[in-house]
């Protein structure tokens, strides 16, 4: 496995990399969720193609009072995980290589990015969109893989690829969870033992709301209320947002007639966690 620290090293690697090239962008502190993306990439390109992972804690997607400086950085363990999952190369650039000090060009998606995490984290999706397009231009992948864990991010990236005619297939990968249902996240390590014990209730609230929908409740306001009341009962947690949106357009319907997605962000004193789950109308007999 090649470890590429510079743009020149990446470009050299990319020039001779066999197609198809599958790209997995990450911020490191890798866990089994990231591993699933790498495994899926390998499956898609087989042993003839190339699996390229990037590890970059992107400063522009963090707000001024967020956790950029304390975000976990575990490069040695990350490289082992990539190696064990058969990545061909890992790109670990310096921020100074990705952003010129006088950089003045940014990518902004202006519809799907406005609500949910976009509302609670101003500038977040502009940072994500900008770095993802930069990384796409540098790595020139045929396929790029993103986790469903970050549902809004996935929707934003699909939209950018569509709107800017980027010749890249976006491949979603289902959320990997702990046995108790908590979605794996690099930020879970911030949780205190008591918060960690309470956190799986987020998943239970999502599933319970999905069950209500599957049993025939089609009023989105009622489903939303149910979700809120379940989340509000979690000890130490406050709801940042909890909404049921159309799974693709992320607009909020009145009635459940098409596949929807429950999207939630919950703040514990030590960490803000996000999760999402499909909310589907009952199958017609
Ligand atoms: P991050 O390092 O948090 O920026 O995540 C890098 C990629 O891994 C993104 O596409 C995430 O959606 C994905 N990812 C993070 N956690 C999970 C998870 N628990 N299951 C599946 N994919 C995940």
JSON list of N, CA and C in Angstrom, two decimals, residues 153-231:
[
{"chain": "A", "resi": 153, "resn": "UNK", "atom": "N", "xyz": [-25.20, 14.95, 3.59]},
{"chain": "A", "resi": 153, "resn": "UNK", "atom": "CA", "xyz": [-23.94, 15.10, 2.85]},
{"chain": "A", "resi": 153, "resn": "UNK", "atom": "C", "xyz": [-24.00, 14.30, 1.54]},
{"chain": "A", "resi": 154, "resn": "UNK", "atom": "N", "xyz": [-24.51, 13.07, 1.63]},
{"chain": "A", "resi": 154, "resn": "UNK", "atom": "CA", "xyz": [-24.63, 12.22, 0.44]},
{"chain": "A", "resi": 154, "resn": "UNK", "atom": "C", "xyz": [-25.53, 12.90, -0.60]},
{"chain": "A", "resi": 155, "resn": "UNK", "atom": "N", "xyz": [-26.65, 13.46, -0.15]},
{"chain": "A", "resi": 155, "resn": "UNK", "atom": "CA", "xyz": [-27.57, 14.14, -1.06]},
{"chain": "A", "resi": 155, "resn": "UNK", "atom": "C", "xyz": [-26.90, 15.36, -1.71]},
{"chain": "A", "resi": 156, "resn": "UNK", "atom": "N", "xyz": [-26.16, 16.11, -0.92]},
{"chain": "A", "resi": 156, "resn": "UNK", "atom": "CA", "xyz": [-25.48, 17.31, -1.43]},
{"chain": "A", "resi": 156, "resn": "UNK", "atom": "C", "xyz": [-24.45, 16.90, -2.48]},
{"chain": "A", "resi": 157, "resn": "UNK", "atom": "N", "xyz": [-23.70, 15.86, -2.19]},
{"chain": "A", "resi": 157, "resn": "UNK", "atom": "CA", "xyz": [-22.64, 15.45, -3.13]},
{"chain": "A", "resi": 157, "resn": "UNK", "atom": "C", "xyz": [-23.23, 14.91, -4.43]},
{"chain": "A", "resi": 158, "resn": "UNK", "atom": "N", "xyz": [-24.29, 14.13, -4.31]},
{"chain": "A", "resi": 158, "resn": "UNK", "atom": "CA", "xyz": [-24.97, 13.66, -5.54]},
{"chain": "A", "resi": 158, "resn": "UNK", "atom": "C", "xyz": [-25.43, 14.85, -6.39]},
{"chain": "A", "resi": 159, "resn": "UNK", "atom": "N", "xyz": [-25.97, 15.87, -5.73]},
{"chain": "A", "resi": 159, "resn": "UNK", "atom": "CA", "xyz": [-26.46, 17.05, -6.45]},
{"chain": "A", "resi": 159, "resn": "UNK", "atom": "C", "xyz": [-25.32, 17.80, -7.14]},
{"chain": "A", "resi": 160, "resn": "UNK", "atom": "N", "xyz": [-24.20, 17.95, -6.46]},
{"chain": "A", "resi": 160, "resn": "UNK", "atom": "CA", "xyz": [-23.05, 18.65, -7.04]},
{"chain": "A", "resi": 160, "resn": "UNK", "atom": "C", "xyz": [-22.54, 17.89, -8.27]},
{"chain": "A", "resi": 161, "resn": "UNK", "atom": "N", "xyz": [-22.45, 16.57, -8.13]},
{"chain": "A", "resi": 161, "resn": "UNK", "atom": "CA", "xyz": [-21.98, 15.74, -9.25]},
{"chain": "A", "resi": 161, "resn": "UNK", "atom": "C", "xyz": [-22.91, 15.89, -10.45]},
{"chain": "A", "resi": 162, "resn": "UNK", "atom": "N", "xyz": [-24.22, 15.91, -10.16]},
{"chain": "A", "resi": 162, "resn": "UNK", "atom": "CA", "xyz": [-25.20, 16.08, -11.23]},
{"chain": "A", "resi": 162, "resn": "UNK", "atom": "C", "xyz": [-25.10, 17.47, -11.85]},
{"chain": "A", "resi": 163, "resn": "UNK", "atom": "N", "xyz": [-25.10, 18.49, -11.00]},
{"chain": "A", "resi": 163, "resn": "UNK", "atom": "CA", "xyz": [-25.16, 19.87, -11.50]},
{"chain": "A", "resi": 163, "resn": "UNK", "atom": "C", "xyz": [-23.88, 20.29, -12.22]},
{"chain": "A", "resi": 164, "resn": "UNK", "atom": "N", "xyz": [-22.75, 19.77, -11.79]},
{"chain": "A", "resi": 164, "resn": "UNK", "atom": "CA", "xyz": [-21.47, 20.19, -12.39]},
{"chain": "A", "resi": 164, "resn": "UNK", "atom": "C", "xyz": [-20.96, 19.18, -13.42]},
{"chain": "A", "resi": 165, "resn": "UNK", "atom": "N", "xyz": [-21.78, 18.19, -13.77]},
{"chain": "A", "resi": 165, "resn": "UNK", "atom": "CA", "xyz": [-21.40, 17.16, -14.77]},
{"chain": "A", "resi": 165, "resn": "UNK", "atom": "C", "xyz": [-20.09, 16.48, -14.42]},
{"chain": "A", "resi": 166, "resn": "UNK", "atom": "N", "xyz": [-19.88, 16.19, -13.14]},
{"chain": "A", "resi": 166, "resn": "UNK", "atom": "CA", "xyz": [-18.65, 15.49, -12.77]},
{"chain": "A", "resi": 166, "resn": "UNK", "atom": "C", "xyz": [-18.80, 14.02, -13.20]},
{"chain": "A", "resi": 167, "resn": "UNK", "atom": "N", "xyz": [-17.82, 13.48, -13.91]},
{"chain": "A", "resi": 167, "resn": "UNK", "atom": "CA", "xyz": [-17.96, 12.12, -14.45]},
{"chain": "A", "resi": 167, "resn": "UNK", "atom": "C", "xyz": [-17.62, 11.05, -13.42]},
{"chain": "A", "resi": 168, "resn": "UNK", "atom": "N", "xyz": [-18.36, 11.06, -12.31]},
{"chain": "A", "resi": 168, "resn": "UNK", "atom": "CA", "xyz": [-18.05, 10.18, -11.19]},
{"chain": "A", "resi": 168, "resn": "UNK", "atom": "C", "xyz": [-19.35, 9.52, -10.74]},
{"chain": "A", "resi": 169, "resn": "UNK", "atom": "N", "xyz": [-19.29, 8.20, -10.54]},
{"chain": "A", "resi": 169, "resn": "UNK", "atom": "CA", "xyz": [-20.45, 7.49, -9.99]},
{"chain": "A", "resi": 169, "resn": "UNK", "atom": "C", "xyz": [-20.37, 7.54, -8.46]},
{"chain": "A", "resi": 170, "resn": "UNK", "atom": "N", "xyz": [-21.44, 8.03, -7.84]},
{"chain": "A", "resi": 170, "resn": "UNK", "atom": "CA", "xyz": [-21.47, 8.11, -6.38]},
{"chain": "A", "resi": 170, "resn": "UNK", "atom": "C", "xyz": [-22.16, 6.86, -5.85]},
{"chain": "A", "resi": 171, "resn": "UNK", "atom": "N", "xyz": [-21.46, 6.17, -4.96]},
{"chain": "A", "resi": 171, "resn": "UNK", "atom": "CA", "xyz": [-21.94, 4.89, -4.45]},
{"chain": "A", "resi": 171, "resn": "UNK", "atom": "C", "xyz": [-22.22, 5.02, -2.94]},
{"chain": "A", "resi": 172, "resn": "UNK", "atom": "N", "xyz": [-23.49, 4.88, -2.53]},
{"chain": "A", "resi": 172, "resn": "UNK", "atom": "CA", "xyz": [-23.79, 4.97, -1.10]},
{"chain": "A", "resi": 172, "resn": "UNK", "atom": "C", "xyz": [-23.52, 3.65, -0.39]},
{"chain": "A", "resi": 173, "resn": "UNK", "atom": "N", "xyz": [-23.12, 3.73, 0.88]},
{"chain": "A", "resi": 173, "resn": "UNK", "atom": "CA", "xyz": [-22.87, 2.52, 1.68]},
{"chain": "A", "resi": 173, "resn": "UNK", "atom": "C", "xyz": [-23.70, 2.62, 2.97]},
{"chain": "A", "resi": 174, "resn": "UNK", "atom": "N", "xyz": [-24.46, 1.55, 3.29]},
{"chain": "A", "resi": 174, "resn": "UNK", "atom": "CA", "xyz": [-25.31, 1.59, 4.49]},
{"chain": "A", "resi": 174, "resn": "UNK", "atom": "C", "xyz": [-24.53, 1.87, 5.77]},
{"chain": "A", "resi": 175, "resn": "UNK", "atom": "N", "xyz": [-25.21, 2.45, 6.73]},
{"chain": "A", "resi": 175, "resn": "UNK", "atom": "CA", "xyz": [-24.61, 2.81, 8.02]},
{"chain": "A", "resi": 175, "resn": "UNK", "atom": "C", "xyz": [-24.21, 1.56, 8.81]},
{"chain": "A", "resi": 176, "resn": "UNK", "atom": "N", "xyz": [-22.99, 1.57, 9.31]},
{"chain": "A", "resi": 176, "resn": "UNK", "atom": "CA", "xyz": [-22.52, 0.49, 10.19]},
{"chain": "A", "resi": 176, "resn": "UNK", "atom": "C", "xyz": [-22.78, 0.94, 11.63]},
{"chain": "A", "resi": 177, "resn": "UNK", "atom": "N", "xyz": [-23.36, 0.02, 12.42]},
{"chain": "A", "resi": 177, "resn": "UNK", "atom": "CA", "xyz": [-23.76, 0.34, 13.80]},
{"chain": "A", "resi": 177, "resn": "UNK", "atom": "C", "xyz": [-23.08, -0.57, 14.80]},
{"chain": "A", "resi": 178, "resn": "UNK", "atom": "N", "xyz": [-22.99, -0.10, 16.03]},
{"chain": "A", "resi": 178, "resn": "UNK", "atom": "CA", "xyz": [-22.60, -0.96, 17.14]},
{"chain": "A", "resi": 178, "resn": "UNK", "atom": "C", "xyz": [-23.71, -1.98, 17.36]},
{"chain": "A", "resi": 179, "resn": "UNK", "atom": "N", "xyz": [-23.42, -3.09, 18.06]},
{"chain": "A", "resi": 179, "resn": "UNK", "atom": "CA", "xyz": [-24.47, -4.09, 18.31]},
{"chain": "A", "resi": 179, "resn": "UNK", "atom": "C", "xyz": [-25.72, -3.47, 18.97]},
{"chain": "A", "resi": 180, "resn": "UNK", "atom": "N", "xyz": [-25.55, -2.43, 19.78]},
{"chain": "A", "resi": 180, "resn": "UNK", "atom": "CA", "xyz": [-26.71, -1.80, 20.44]},
{"chain": "A", "resi": 180, "resn": "UNK", "atom": "C", "xyz": [-27.39, -0.75, 19.57]},
{"chain": "A", "resi": 181, "resn": "UNK", "atom": "N", "xyz": [-26.94, -0.58, 18.33]},
{"chain": "A", "resi": 181, "resn": "UNK", "atom": "CA", "xyz": [-27.63, 0.31, 17.40]},
{"chain": "A", "resi": 181, "resn": "UNK", "atom": "C", "xyz": [-26.98, 1.66, 17.19]},
{"chain": "A", "resi": 182, "resn": "UNK", "atom": "N", "xyz": [-26.07, 2.06, 18.07]},
{"chain": "A", "resi": 182, "resn": "UNK", "atom": "CA", "xyz": [-25.43, 3.37, 17.89]},
{"chain": "A", "resi": 182, "resn": "UNK", "atom": "C", "xyz": [-24.62, 3.38, 16.59]},
{"chain": "A", "resi": 183, "resn": "UNK", "atom": "N", "xyz": [-24.86, 4.38, 15.75]},
{"chain": "A", "resi": 183, "resn": "UNK", "atom": "CA", "xyz": [-24.10, 4.49, 14.50]},
{"chain": "A", "resi": 183, "resn": "UNK", "atom": "C", "xyz": [-22.64, 4.77, 14.82]},
{"chain": "A", "resi": 184, "resn": "UNK", "atom": "N", "xyz": [-21.73, 4.05, 14.19]},
{"chain": "A", "resi": 184, "resn": "UNK", "atom": "CA", "xyz": [-20.31, 4.30, 14.42]},
{"chain": "A", "resi": 184, "resn": "UNK", "atom": "C", "xyz": [-19.97, 5.70, 13.95]},
{"chain": "A", "resi": 185, "resn": "UNK", "atom": "N", "xyz": [-19.15, 6.38, 14.75]},
{"chain": "A", "resi": 185, "resn": "UNK", "atom": "CA", "xyz": [-18.70, 7.72, 14.40]},
{"chain": "A", "resi": 185, "resn": "UNK", "atom": "C", "xyz": [-17.38, 7.98, 15.09]},
{"chain": "A", "resi": 186, "resn": "UNK", "atom": "N", "xyz": [-16.51, 8.72, 14.43]},
{"chain": "A", "resi": 186, "resn": "UNK", "atom": "CA", "xyz": [-15.23, 9.09, 15.06]},
{"chain": "A", "resi": 186, "resn": "UNK", "atom": "C", "xyz": [-15.48, 9.88, 16.32]},
{"chain": "A", "resi": 187, "resn": "UNK", "atom": "N", "xyz": [-16.63, 10.56, 16.42]},
{"chain": "A", "resi": 187, "resn": "UNK", "atom": "CA", "xyz": [-16.92, 11.40, 17.58]},
{"chain": "A", "resi": 187, "resn": "UNK", "atom": "C", "xyz": [-17.48, 10.60, 18.76]},
{"chain": "A", "resi": 188, "resn": "UNK", "atom": "N", "xyz": [-17.83, 9.31, 18.57]},
{"chain": "A", "resi": 188, "resn": "UNK", "atom": "CA", "xyz": [-18.37, 8.54, 19.69]},
{"chain": "A", "resi": 188, "resn": "UNK", "atom": "C", "xyz": [-17.37, 8.47, 20.84]},
{"chain": "A", "resi": 189, "resn": "UNK", "atom": "N", "xyz": [-16.07, 8.57, 20.51]},
{"chain": "A", "resi": 189, "resn": "UNK", "atom": "CA", "xyz": [-15.06, 8.45, 21.59]},
{"chain": "A", "resi": 189, "resn": "UNK", "atom": "C", "xyz": [-15.10, 9.66, 22.53]},
{"chain": "A", "resi": 190, "resn": "UNK", "atom": "N", "xyz": [-15.78, 10.74, 22.15]},
{"chain": "A", "resi": 190, "resn": "UNK", "atom": "CA", "xyz": [-15.92, 11.88, 23.06]},
{"chain": "A", "resi": 190, "resn": "UNK", "atom": "C", "xyz": [-16.90, 11.58, 24.20]},
{"chain": "A", "resi": 191, "resn": "UNK", "atom": "N", "xyz": [-17.80, 10.60, 24.00]},
{"chain": "A", "resi": 191, "resn": "UNK", "atom": "CA", "xyz": [-18.91, 10.38, 24.94]},
{"chain": "A", "resi": 191, "resn": "UNK", "atom": "C", "xyz": [-18.42, 9.87, 26.29]},
{"chain": "A", "resi": 192, "resn": "UNK", "atom": "N", "xyz": [-19.01, 10.36, 27.36]},
{"chain": "A", "resi": 192, "resn": "UNK", "atom": "CA", "xyz": [-18.75, 9.80, 28.70]},
{"chain": "A", "resi": 192, "resn": "UNK", "atom": "C", "xyz": [-19.46, 8.45, 28.78]},
{"chain": "A", "resi": 193, "resn": "UNK", "atom": "N", "xyz": [-19.10, 7.59, 29.75]},
{"chain": "A", "resi": 193, "resn": "UNK", "atom": "CA", "xyz": [-19.79, 6.30, 29.86]},
{"chain": "A", "resi": 193, "resn": "UNK", "atom": "C", "xyz": [-21.30, 6.45, 29.97]},
{"chain": "A", "resi": 194, "resn": "UNK", "atom": "N", "xyz": [-21.77, 7.47, 30.72]},
{"chain": "A", "resi": 194, "resn": "UNK", "atom": "CA", "xyz": [-23.22, 7.64, 30.88]},
{"chain": "A", "resi": 194, "resn": "UNK", "atom": "C", "xyz": [-23.86, 8.06, 29.55]},
{"chain": "A", "resi": 195, "resn": "UNK", "atom": "N", "xyz": [-23.18, 8.95, 28.81]},
{"chain": "A", "resi": 195, "resn": "UNK", "atom": "CA", "xyz": [-23.71, 9.37, 27.50]},
{"chain": "A", "resi": 195, "resn": "UNK", "atom": "C", "xyz": [-23.71, 8.20, 26.53]},
{"chain": "A", "resi": 196, "resn": "UNK", "atom": "N", "xyz": [-22.63, 7.43, 26.57]},
{"chain": "A", "resi": 196, "resn": "UNK", "atom": "CA", "xyz": [-22.53, 6.27, 25.67]},
{"chain": "A", "resi": 196, "resn": "UNK", "atom": "C", "xyz": [-23.66, 5.29, 25.95]},
{"chain": "A", "resi": 197, "resn": "UNK", "atom": "N", "xyz": [-24.01, 5.14, 27.23]},
{"chain": "A", "resi": 197, "resn": "UNK", "atom": "CA", "xyz": [-25.09, 4.21, 27.60]},
{"chain": "A", "resi": 197, "resn": "UNK", "atom": "C", "xyz": [-26.44, 4.74, 27.11]},
{"chain": "A", "resi": 198, "resn": "UNK", "atom": "N", "xyz": [-26.59, 6.06, 27.07]},
{"chain": "A", "resi": 198, "resn": "UNK", "atom": "CA", "xyz": [-27.87, 6.66, 26.66]},
{"chain": "A", "resi": 198, "resn": "UNK", "atom": "C", "xyz": [-28.01, 6.73, 25.14]},
{"chain": "A", "resi": 199, "resn": "UNK", "atom": "N", "xyz": [-26.88, 6.82, 24.42]},
{"chain": "A", "resi": 199, "resn": "UNK", "atom": "CA", "xyz": [-26.90, 7.14, 22.99]},
{"chain": "A", "resi": 199, "resn": "UNK", "atom": "C", "xyz": [-27.67, 6.15, 22.10]},
{"chain": "A", "resi": 200, "resn": "UNK", "atom": "N", "xyz": [-27.69, 4.84, 22.40]},
{"chain": "A", "resi": 200, "resn": "UNK", "atom": "CA", "xyz": [-28.43, 3.92, 21.51]},
{"chain": "A", "resi": 200, "resn": "UNK", "atom": "C", "xyz": [-29.93, 4.24, 21.44]},
{"chain": "A", "resi": 201, "resn": "UNK", "atom": "N", "xyz": [-30.43, 5.03, 22.38]},
{"chain": "A", "resi": 201, "resn": "UNK", "atom": "CA", "xyz": [-31.85, 5.41, 22.33]},
{"chain": "A", "resi": 201, "resn": "UNK", "atom": "C", "xyz": [-32.16, 6.23, 21.07]},
{"chain": "A", "resi": 202, "resn": "UNK", "atom": "N", "xyz": [-31.15, 6.84, 20.47]},
{"chain": "A", "resi": 202, "resn": "UNK", "atom": "CA", "xyz": [-31.38, 7.58, 19.21]},
{"chain": "A", "resi": 202, "resn": "UNK", "atom": "C", "xyz": [-31.87, 6.60, 18.14]},
{"chain": "A", "resi": 203, "resn": "UNK", "atom": "N", "xyz": [-31.17, 5.48, 18.04]},
{"chain": "A", "resi": 203, "resn": "UNK", "atom": "CA", "xyz": [-31.54, 4.47, 17.04]},
{"chain": "A", "resi": 203, "resn": "UNK", "atom": "C", "xyz": [-32.91, 3.87, 17.34]},
{"chain": "A", "resi": 204, "resn": "UNK", "atom": "N", "xyz": [-33.17, 3.63, 18.63]},
{"chain": "A", "resi": 204, "resn": "UNK", "atom": "CA", "xyz": [-34.48, 3.08, 18.99]},
{"chain": "A", "resi": 204, "resn": "UNK", "atom": "C", "xyz": [-35.60, 4.06, 18.62]},
{"chain": "A", "resi": 205, "resn": "UNK", "atom": "N", "xyz": [-35.35, 5.34, 18.81]},
{"chain": "A", "resi": 205, "resn": "UNK", "atom": "CA", "xyz": [-36.36, 6.36, 18.45]},
{"chain": "A", "resi": 205, "resn": "UNK", "atom": "C", "xyz": [-36.61, 6.35, 16.94]},
{"chain": "A", "resi": 206, "resn": "UNK", "atom": "N", "xyz": [-35.54, 6.24, 16.18]},
{"chain": "A", "resi": 206, "resn": "UNK", "atom": "CA", "xyz": [-35.68, 6.22, 14.71]},
{"chain": "A", "resi": 206, "resn": "UNK", "atom": "C", "xyz": [-36.47, 4.99, 14.27]},
{"chain": "A", "resi": 207, "resn": "UNK", "atom": "N", "xyz": [-36.11, 3.84, 14.84]},
{"chain": "A", "resi": 207, "resn": "UNK", "atom": "CA", "xyz": [-36.78, 2.59, 14.44]},
{"chain": "A", "resi": 207, "resn": "UNK", "atom": "C", "xyz": [-38.24, 2.58, 14.86]},
{"chain": "A", "resi": 208, "resn": "UNK", "atom": "N", "xyz": [-38.50, 3.15, 16.02]},
{"chain": "A", "resi": 208, "resn": "UNK", "atom": "CA", "xyz": [-39.86, 3.17, 16.52]},
{"chain": "A", "resi": 208, "resn": "UNK", "atom": "C", "xyz": [-40.74, 4.07, 15.63]},
{"chain": "A", "resi": 209, "resn": "UNK", "atom": "N", "xyz": [-40.17, 5.15, 15.16]},
{"chain": "A", "resi": 209, "resn": "UNK", "atom": "CA", "xyz": [-40.91, 6.04, 14.26]},
{"chain": "A", "resi": 209, "resn": "UNK", "atom": "C", "xyz": [-41.15, 5.35, 12.92]},
{"chain": "A", "resi": 210, "resn": "UNK", "atom": "N", "xyz": [-40.16, 4.61, 12.45]},
{"chain": "A", "resi": 210, "resn": "UNK", "atom": "CA", "xyz": [-40.33, 3.86, 11.20]},
{"chain": "A", "resi": 210, "resn": "UNK", "atom": "C", "xyz": [-41.41, 2.79, 11.35]},
{"chain": "A", "resi": 211, "resn": "UNK", "atom": "N", "xyz": [-41.46, 2.19, 12.52]},
{"chain": "A", "resi": 211, "resn": "UNK", "atom": "CA", "xyz": [-42.48, 1.16, 12.78]},
{"chain": "A", "resi": 211, "resn": "UNK", "atom": "C", "xyz": [-43.88, 1.78, 12.73]},
{"chain": "A", "resi": 212, "resn": "UNK", "atom": "N", "xyz": [-44.02, 2.94, 13.35]},
{"chain": "A", "resi": 212, "resn": "UNK", "atom": "CA", "xyz": [-45.32, 3.62, 13.35]},
{"chain": "A", "resi": 212, "resn": "UNK", "atom": "C", "xyz": [-45.77, 3.90, 11.91]},
{"chain": "A", "resi": 213, "resn": "UNK", "atom": "N", "xyz": [-44.82, 4.34, 11.08]},
{"chain": "A", "resi": 213, "resn": "UNK", "atom": "CA", "xyz": [-45.14, 4.61, 9.67]},
{"chain": "A", "resi": 213, "resn": "UNK", "atom": "C", "xyz": [-45.53, 3.32, 8.96]},
{"chain": "A", "resi": 214, "resn": "UNK", "atom": "N", "xyz": [-44.81, 2.25, 9.24]},
{"chain": "A", "resi": 214, "resn": "UNK", "atom": "CA", "xyz": [-45.09, 0.97, 8.56]},
{"chain": "A", "resi": 214, "resn": "UNK", "atom": "C", "xyz": [-46.45, 0.42, 8.98]},
{"chain": "A", "resi": 215, "resn": "UNK", "atom": "N", "xyz": [-46.91, 0.83, 10.17]},
{"chain": "A", "resi": 215, "resn": "UNK", "atom": "CA", "xyz": [-48.23, 0.39, 10.64]},
{"chain": "A", "resi": 215, "resn": "UNK", "atom": "C", "xyz": [-49.36, 1.27, 10.11]},
{"chain": "A", "resi": 216, "resn": "UNK", "atom": "N", "xyz": [-49.00, 2.30, 9.33]},
{"chain": "A", "resi": 216, "resn": "UNK", "atom": "CA", "xyz": [-50.05, 3.07, 8.66]},
{"chain": "A", "resi": 216, "resn": "UNK", "atom": "C", "xyz": [-50.14, 4.54, 9.03]},
{"chain": "A", "resi": 217, "resn": "UNK", "atom": "N", "xyz": [-49.35, 5.00, 9.99]},
{"chain": "A", "resi": 217, "resn": "UNK", "atom": "CA", "xyz": [-49.40, 6.45, 10.29]},
{"chain": "A", "resi": 217, "resn": "UNK", "atom": "C", "xyz": [-48.73, 7.21, 9.14]},
{"chain": "A", "resi": 218, "resn": "UNK", "atom": "N", "xyz": [-49.50, 8.06, 8.47]},
{"chain": "A", "resi": 218, "resn": "UNK", "atom": "CA", "xyz": [-48.93, 8.73, 7.30]},
{"chain": "A", "resi": 218, "resn": "UNK", "atom": "C", "xyz": [-48.82, 10.25, 7.50]},
{"chain": "A", "resi": 219, "resn": "UNK", "atom": "N", "xyz": [-49.24, 10.74, 8.67]},
{"chain": "A", "resi": 219, "resn": "UNK", "atom": "CA", "xyz": [-49.11, 12.18, 8.93]},
{"chain": "A", "resi": 219, "resn": "UNK", "atom": "C", "xyz": [-47.66, 12.48, 9.34]},
{"chain": "A", "resi": 220, "resn": "UNK", "atom": "N", "xyz": [-46.99, 13.27, 8.54]},
{"chain": "A", "resi": 220, "resn": "UNK", "atom": "CA", "xyz": [-45.59, 13.60, 8.87]},
{"chain": "A", "resi": 220, "resn": "UNK", "atom": "C", "xyz": [-45.51, 14.38, 10.19]},
{"chain": "A", "resi": 221, "resn": "UNK", "atom": "N", "xyz": [-46.41, 15.36, 10.44]},
{"chain": "A", "resi": 221, "resn": "UNK", "atom": "CA", "xyz": [-46.33, 16.03, 11.74]},
{"chain": "A", "resi": 221, "resn": "UNK", "atom": "C", "xyz": [-46.49, 15.06, 12.92]},
{"chain": "A", "resi": 222, "resn": "UNK", "atom": "N", "xyz": [-47.36, 14.06, 12.78]},
{"chain": "A", "resi": 222, "resn": "UNK", "atom": "CA", "xyz": [-47.53, 13.10, 13.89]},
{"chain": "A", "resi": 222, "resn": "UNK", "atom": "C", "xyz": [-46.28, 12.23, 14.06]},
{"chain": "A", "resi": 223, "resn": "UNK", "atom": "N", "xyz": [-45.73, 11.80, 12.93]},
{"chain": "A", "resi": 223, "resn": "UNK", "atom": "CA", "xyz": [-44.51, 10.98, 13.01]},
{"chain": "A", "resi": 223, "resn": "UNK", "atom": "C", "xyz": [-43.38, 11.79, 13.64]},
{"chain": "A", "resi": 224, "resn": "UNK", "atom": "N", "xyz": [-43.30, 13.05, 13.24]},
{"chain": "A", "resi": 224, "resn": "UNK", "atom": "CA", "xyz": [-42.25, 13.94, 13.76]},
{"chain": "A", "resi": 224, "resn": "UNK", "atom": "C", "xyz": [-42.42, 14.13, 15.27]},
{"chain": "A", "resi": 225, "resn": "UNK", "atom": "N", "xyz": [-43.67, 14.30, 15.69]},
{"chain": "A", "resi": 225, "resn": "UNK", "atom": "CA", "xyz": [-43.95, 14.47, 17.12]},
{"chain": "A", "resi": 225, "resn": "UNK", "atom": "C", "xyz": [-43.51, 13.23, 17.91]},
{"chain": "A", "resi": 226, "resn": "UNK", "atom": "N", "xyz": [-43.82, 12.07, 17.35]},
{"chain": "A", "resi": 226, "resn": "UNK", "atom": "CA", "xyz": [-43.43, 10.81, 17.98]},
{"chain": "A", "resi": 226, "resn": "UNK", "atom": "C", "xyz": [-41.90, 10.76, 18.13]},
{"chain": "A", "resi": 227, "resn": "UNK", "atom": "N", "xyz": [-41.20, 11.08, 17.05]},
{"chain": "A", "resi": 227, "resn": "UNK", "atom": "CA", "xyz": [-39.73, 11.06, 17.06]},
{"chain": "A", "resi": 227, "resn": "UNK", "atom": "C", "xyz": [-39.21, 12.02, 18.13]},
{"chain": "A", "resi": 228, "resn": "UNK", "atom": "N", "xyz": [-39.78, 13.24, 18.16]},
{"chain": "A", "resi": 228, "resn": "UNK", "atom": "CA", "xyz": [-39.35, 14.23, 19.15]},
{"chain": "A", "resi": 228, "resn": "UNK", "atom": "C", "xyz": [-39.56, 13.74, 20.58]},
{"chain": "A", "resi": 229, "resn": "UNK", "atom": "N", "xyz": [-40.74, 13.13, 20.83]},
{"chain": "A", "resi": 229, "resn": "UNK", "atom": "CA", "xyz": [-41.01, 12.74, 22.21]},
{"chain": "A", "resi": 229, "resn": "UNK", "atom": "C", "xyz": [-40.06, 11.62, 22.64]},
{"chain": "A", "resi": 230, "resn": "UNK", "atom": "N", "xyz": [-39.73, 10.73, 21.71]},
{"chain": "A", "resi": 230, "resn": "UNK", "atom": "CA", "xyz": [-38.77, 9.66, 22.05]},
{"chain": "A", "resi": 230, "resn": "UNK", "atom": "C", "xyz": [-37.38, 10.23, 22.34]},
{"chain": "A", "resi": 231, "resn": "UNK", "atom": "N", "xyz": [-36.95, 11.16, 21.49]},
{"chain": "A", "resi": 231, "resn": "UNK", "atom": "CA", "xyz": [-35.59, 11.72, 21.66]},
{"chain": "A", "resi": 231, "resn": "UNK", "atom": "C", "xyz": [-35.51, 12.59, 22.90]}
]
